[in-house]
Tab-separated table of C-alpha atoms in Angstrom:
chain	number	residue	atom	x	y	z
A	987	MET	CA	95.944	92.094	77.687
A	988	GLU	CA	95.334	88.895	79.611
A	989	TYR	CA	91.604	89.457	80.144
A	990	GLU	CA	88.511	90.526	78.216
A	991	VAL	CA	85.719	92.904	79.215
A	992	ILE	CA	82.408	94.318	77.971
A	993	ASP	CA	81.576	98.026	77.919
A	994	ALA	CA	78.006	97.848	79.241
A	995	HIS	CA	77.042	101.379	78.157
A	996	CYS	CA	78.393	103.696	75.464
A	997	HIS	CA	77.235	106.135	72.774
A	998	LEU	CA	79.394	105.399	69.748
A	999	ASP	CA	76.784	106.985	67.484
A	1000	PHE	CA	77.354	110.454	69.021
A	1001	SER	CA	78.976	113.111	66.837
A	1002	LYS	CA	82.152	113.106	68.962
A	1003	PHE	CA	83.017	109.867	67.104
A	1004	ASN	CA	82.167	111.074	63.586
A	1005	LYS	CA	85.799	111.496	62.558
A	1006	ASP	CA	87.097	108.123	63.748
A	1007	ARG	CA	84.193	105.850	64.724
A	1008	HIS	CA	85.523	102.688	63.073
A	1009	GLU	CA	89.058	103.261	64.450
A	1010	THR	CA	87.611	103.773	67.953
A	1011	ILE	CA	85.706	100.507	67.705
A	1012	GLU	CA	88.816	98.697	66.435
A	1013	ARG	CA	90.896	100.178	69.257
A	1014	ALA	CA	88.410	98.833	71.790
A	1015	ARG	CA	88.451	95.383	70.225
A	1016	ASN	CA	92.250	95.310	70.112
A	1017	SER	CA	92.375	96.310	73.801
A	1018	GLY	CA	90.228	93.364	74.859
A	1019	VAL	CA	86.715	94.845	74.774
A	1020	VAL	CA	84.800	91.923	73.262
A	1021	ALA	CA	81.380	93.591	73.158
A	1022	MET	CA	79.777	97.007	73.566
A	1023	ILE	CA	76.215	97.963	74.480
A	1024	ASN	CA	75.273	101.105	72.572
A	1025	SER	CA	72.409	102.972	74.212
A	1026	GLY	CA	69.940	105.133	72.348
A	1027	ILE	CA	68.438	108.201	74.016
A	1028	ASP	CA	65.931	109.451	71.404
A	1029	TYR	CA	64.538	108.662	67.938
A	1030	ARG	CA	67.690	109.425	65.967
A	1031	THR	CA	70.171	107.772	68.323
A	1032	ASN	CA	67.941	104.683	68.578
A	1033	ALA	CA	68.040	104.353	64.791
A	1034	ASP	CA	71.813	104.931	64.777
A	1035	SER	CA	72.333	102.337	67.541
A	1036	LEU	CA	70.399	99.750	65.537
A	1037	GLU	CA	72.500	100.603	62.494
A	1038	LEU	CA	75.724	100.066	64.468
A	1039	SER	CA	74.437	96.722	65.757
A	1040	ARG	CA	73.689	95.701	62.178
A	1041	LYS	CA	77.172	96.628	61.036
A	1042	TYR	CA	79.123	95.068	63.934
A	1043	ASP	CA	77.929	91.803	65.455
A	1044	PHE	CA	79.670	92.585	68.773
A	1045	ILE	CA	77.776	95.887	69.269
A	1046	HIS	CA	74.307	95.512	70.797
A	1047	ALA	CA	71.645	98.217	70.798
A	1048	THR	CA	69.285	99.365	73.511
A	1049	LEU	CA	66.432	101.707	72.593
A	1050	GLY	CA	65.988	104.643	74.908
A	1051	LEU	CA	64.103	107.794	75.751
A	1052	SER	CA	66.268	110.067	77.845
A	1053	PRO	CA	64.503	111.829	80.728
A	1054	GLN	CA	66.468	114.969	79.849
A	1055	MET	CA	64.462	115.461	76.646
A	1056	VAL	CA	61.064	114.664	78.191
A	1057	PRO	CA	60.015	117.982	79.779
A	1058	ASP	CA	60.320	119.814	76.432
A	1059	ALA	CA	59.048	117.054	74.113
A	1060	ASN	CA	55.429	117.056	72.971
A	1061	ASP	CA	53.193	113.984	73.157
A	1062	GLU	CA	53.630	113.266	69.453
A	1063	LYS	CA	57.412	113.076	69.773
A	1064	ILE	CA	57.186	110.784	72.810
A	1065	LYS	CA	54.675	108.548	71.010
A	1066	GLN	CA	56.997	108.269	67.990
A	1067	ILE	CA	59.871	107.049	70.161
A	1068	LEU	CA	57.724	104.579	72.117
A	1069	SER	CA	56.364	103.089	68.902
A	1070	GLN	CA	59.891	102.966	67.422
A	1071	MET	CA	60.909	100.893	70.476
A	1072	GLU	CA	58.062	98.441	69.921
A	1073	ARG	CA	58.645	98.154	66.161
A	1074	ASN	CA	62.316	97.285	66.683
A	1075	ILE	CA	62.043	95.336	69.915
A	1076	GLU	CA	63.402	92.105	68.405
A	1077	ARG	CA	66.605	93.850	67.348
A	1078	ALA	CA	67.305	95.405	70.736
A	1079	VAL	CA	68.897	93.747	73.779
A	1080	GLY	CA	67.273	96.222	76.148
A	1081	ILE	CA	65.068	99.253	76.661
A	1082	GLY	CA	66.753	102.461	77.810
A	1083	GLU	CA	68.405	104.493	78.762
A	1084	ALA	CA	65.286	105.957	80.293
A	1085	GLY	CA	64.291	107.094	83.747
A	1086	LEU	CA	64.386	110.231	85.846
A	1087	ASP	CA	66.804	113.140	85.883
A	1088	PHE	CA	65.990	115.466	88.754
A	1089	TYR	CA	69.442	117.052	88.621
A	1090	TYR	CA	68.634	119.064	85.498
A	1091	CYS	CA	64.878	119.127	85.968
A	1092	THR	CA	63.958	120.962	89.162
A	1093	LYS	CA	60.323	121.933	88.420
A	1094	ASP	CA	57.543	119.680	89.711
A	1095	ALA	CA	55.669	119.690	86.399
A	1096	GLY	CA	58.738	118.518	84.496
A	1097	ARG	CA	59.436	115.803	87.057
A	1098	GLU	CA	55.843	114.546	86.910
A	1099	ARG	CA	56.086	114.422	83.131
A	1100	GLN	CA	59.325	112.397	83.397
A	1101	LYS	CA	57.573	109.935	85.705
A	1102	GLU	CA	54.575	109.602	83.410
A	1103	VAL	CA	56.787	108.879	80.370
A	1104	PHE	CA	59.064	106.541	82.346
A	1105	ARG	CA	55.972	104.518	83.346
A	1106	GLN	CA	55.218	103.957	79.667
A	1107	VAL	CA	58.796	102.860	78.978
A	1108	ILE	CA	58.662	100.433	81.932
A	1109	GLU	CA	55.472	98.946	80.472
A	1110	ILE	CA	57.244	98.231	77.174
A	1111	ALA	CA	60.215	96.599	78.927
A	1112	ASP	CA	57.786	94.523	80.987
A	1113	ARG	CA	55.513	93.541	78.086
A	1114	TYR	CA	58.398	92.279	75.938
A	1115	ASN	CA	60.500	90.969	78.826
A	1116	LYS	CA	63.439	93.231	77.938
A	1117	THR	CA	66.181	94.451	80.254
A	1118	LEU	CA	65.541	98.032	81.419
A	1119	VAL	CA	68.539	100.403	81.485
A	1120	ILE	CA	67.909	103.242	83.923
A	1121	HIS	CA	69.312	106.757	83.914
A	1122	GLY	CA	68.511	107.975	87.437
A	1123	ARG	CA	70.335	111.152	88.279
A	1124	ASP	CA	69.138	112.517	91.636
A	1125	GLY	CA	66.027	110.392	91.095
A	1126	GLU	CA	67.492	106.957	91.825
A	1127	GLU	CA	65.159	106.121	94.697
A	1128	MET	CA	62.000	106.996	92.760
A	1129	ALA	CA	63.266	105.218	89.617
A	1130	HIS	CA	63.893	102.117	91.706
A	1131	GLU	CA	60.432	102.278	93.306
A	1132	MET	CA	58.870	102.426	89.850
A	1133	SER	CA	60.872	99.545	88.353
A	1134	ARG	CA	61.509	97.206	91.290
A	1135	ASP	CA	59.072	94.516	90.068
A	1136	LEU	CA	60.813	93.992	86.727
A	1137	ASP	CA	63.041	90.944	86.302
A	1138	ARG	CA	66.100	92.614	84.795
A	1139	VAL	CA	67.072	96.189	85.584
A	1140	ILE	CA	70.430	97.926	85.229
A	1141	PHE	CA	71.114	101.245	86.930
A	1142	HIS	CA	73.592	102.698	84.484
A	1143	CYS	CA	76.334	105.003	85.758
A	1144	TYR	CA	74.957	104.716	89.285
A	1145	GLY	CA	75.781	107.649	91.547
A	1146	GLY	CA	73.043	107.482	94.172
A	1147	SER	CA	73.183	106.666	97.860
A	1148	LEU	CA	74.470	103.417	99.328
A	1149	GLU	CA	71.044	102.907	100.977
A	1150	THR	CA	69.197	103.068	97.659
A	1151	MET	CA	71.861	100.848	96.144
A	1152	GLN	CA	71.165	98.223	98.803
A	1153	SER	CA	67.481	98.346	97.963
A	1154	ILE	CA	68.288	97.883	94.247
A	1155	LEU	CA	70.488	94.895	95.111
A	1156	ASP	CA	67.753	93.411	97.319
A	1157	ALA	CA	65.499	93.440	94.240
A	1158	GLY	CA	68.171	91.404	92.415
A	1159	HIS	CA	69.051	94.180	89.983
A	1160	TYR	CA	72.377	95.325	88.538
A	1161	ILE	CA	74.526	98.408	89.106
A	1162	SER	CA	76.851	99.639	86.379
A	1163	VAL	CA	80.073	101.296	87.562
A	1164	PRO	CA	81.315	104.028	85.199
A	1165	THR	CA	84.937	104.992	84.475
A	1166	LEU	CA	84.284	107.834	86.955
A	1167	VAL	CA	85.445	105.267	89.533
A	1168	CYS	CA	89.005	106.115	88.451
A	1169	PHE	CA	88.758	109.548	90.096
A	1170	SER	CA	85.480	109.941	92.049
A	1171	GLN	CA	85.550	109.077	95.756
A	1172	HIS	CA	81.784	108.471	95.802
A	1173	HIS	CA	82.008	105.974	92.927
A	1174	LYS	CA	84.940	104.290	94.659
A	1175	ARG	CA	82.733	103.773	97.734
A	1176	ILE	CA	79.953	102.376	95.540
A	1177	ALA	CA	82.324	99.946	93.795
A	1178	GLN	CA	83.784	98.831	97.114
A	1179	LYS	CA	80.363	98.024	98.617
A	1180	LEU	CA	78.813	96.569	95.459
A	1181	PRO	CA	78.807	92.738	95.382
A	1182	LEU	CA	80.670	91.461	92.351
A	1183	GLU	CA	77.680	89.399	91.176
A	1184	ASN	CA	75.604	92.581	90.656
A	1185	MET	CA	78.327	94.669	88.976
A	1186	LEU	CA	78.699	95.793	85.366
A	1187	ILE	CA	81.321	98.246	84.079
A	1188	GLU	CA	80.841	100.982	81.500
A	1189	THR	CA	82.383	104.080	79.962
A	1190	ASP	CA	79.238	106.095	79.073
A	1191	SER	CA	81.590	107.365	76.362
A	1192	PRO	CA	82.105	109.979	75.013
A	1193	PHE	CA	81.475	111.283	78.573
A	1194	LEU	CA	83.243	110.745	81.919
A	1195	SER	CA	86.708	110.008	80.586
A	1196	PRO	CA	89.288	108.648	83.021
A	1197	ARG	CA	91.908	110.287	80.766
A	1198	LYS	CA	92.105	113.717	79.150
A	1199	GLY	CA	89.504	114.530	76.503
A	1200	ARG	CA	86.905	112.187	75.043
A	1201	ASN	CA	86.047	108.864	76.649
A	1202	GLU	CA	85.910	105.730	74.467
A	1203	PRO	CA	85.078	102.035	75.033
A	1204	ALA	CA	88.755	100.969	75.241
A	1205	PHE	CA	89.061	103.048	78.429
A	1206	VAL	CA	86.625	100.761	80.293
A	1207	LEU	CA	89.785	98.762	81.033
A	1208	ASP	CA	91.110	101.665	83.141
A	1209	SER	CA	88.494	100.941	85.788
A	1210	VAL	CA	89.386	97.260	86.229
A	1211	PRO	CA	92.613	97.734	88.266
A	1212	VAL	CA	90.924	100.467	90.339
A	1213	ILE	CA	87.966	98.218	91.238
A	1214	ALA	CA	90.284	95.237	91.815
A	1215	SER	CA	92.349	97.240	94.266
A	1216	LEU	CA	89.235	98.558	96.095
A	1217	LYS	CA	87.861	95.033	96.458
A	1218	GLU	CA	91.267	93.415	97.080
A	1219	MET	CA	90.699	90.982	94.221
A	1220	GLU	CA	92.500	89.984	91.058
A	1221	GLU	CA	91.894	92.179	88.008
A	1222	LYS	CA	91.017	89.104	85.986
A	1223	GLU	CA	88.305	88.201	88.494
A	1224	ILE	CA	86.658	91.615	88.101
A	1225	ALA	CA	86.872	91.420	84.305
A	1226	MET	CA	85.433	87.910	84.110
A	1227	ALA	CA	82.611	88.532	86.574
A	1228	THR	CA	81.469	91.810	85.010
A	1229	MET	CA	81.554	90.239	81.549
A	1230	LYS	CA	79.470	87.285	82.735
A	1231	ASN	CA	77.015	89.626	84.479
A	1232	THR	CA	76.596	91.768	81.368
A	1233	ARG	CA	75.879	88.705	79.245
A	1234	ARG	CA	73.345	87.521	81.804
A	1235	ALA	CA	71.760	90.939	82.260
A	1236	PHE	CA	71.176	91.428	78.524
A	1237	HIS	CA	70.625	87.763	77.609
A	1238	LEU	CA	73.585	87.897	75.203
């Protein structure tokens, strides 16, 4: 492999990797993935992400609170996660994933609750000057409105409209292109229009595999030739730029 990349978003702590976690990480490293950002989504996965970052110096943790769990979580549970974020802030490179998921949550009450909790997460990212990693499924525009004043924001696995994307770019924020770009026409359009200086690449593994079965960080390399061809650029250029952007975005 003549170039190196960073997987800007993965979930190596998930149970899908229980049988071969270390081998998966080694495979990624041997393929040219020099670093991985492991994103927590709740109390347990935040703790597991921190543990991974302790064990491997090339894995960096972000501490999250997934919008998908918010409508059913009581205040106590939310408070526990928010205070866990603050307690461990020095060990994390970012806050998130957090945000809005209106795809799964269709009731107004649930959506309002997501917004209220997301506001609190934004406050933590702002207070400690940490990069905010946003999960914004079908709520991209609202998530952007709420976070536009922050310095460093990454819309992970972005699948929203090109109009909202432009607004995110105007705010100087980043868009992370998932391995979905290998087969999704919408994500191909996004990658084509997205300026290279705002682009990160990710697997979101174990989800969204460009191959059969489980996704893993090594497969982030599958998206490089696809993006290069869409943008009529060299693969190496895409790899180098996205790696530089990820380092800048997370202050690595």
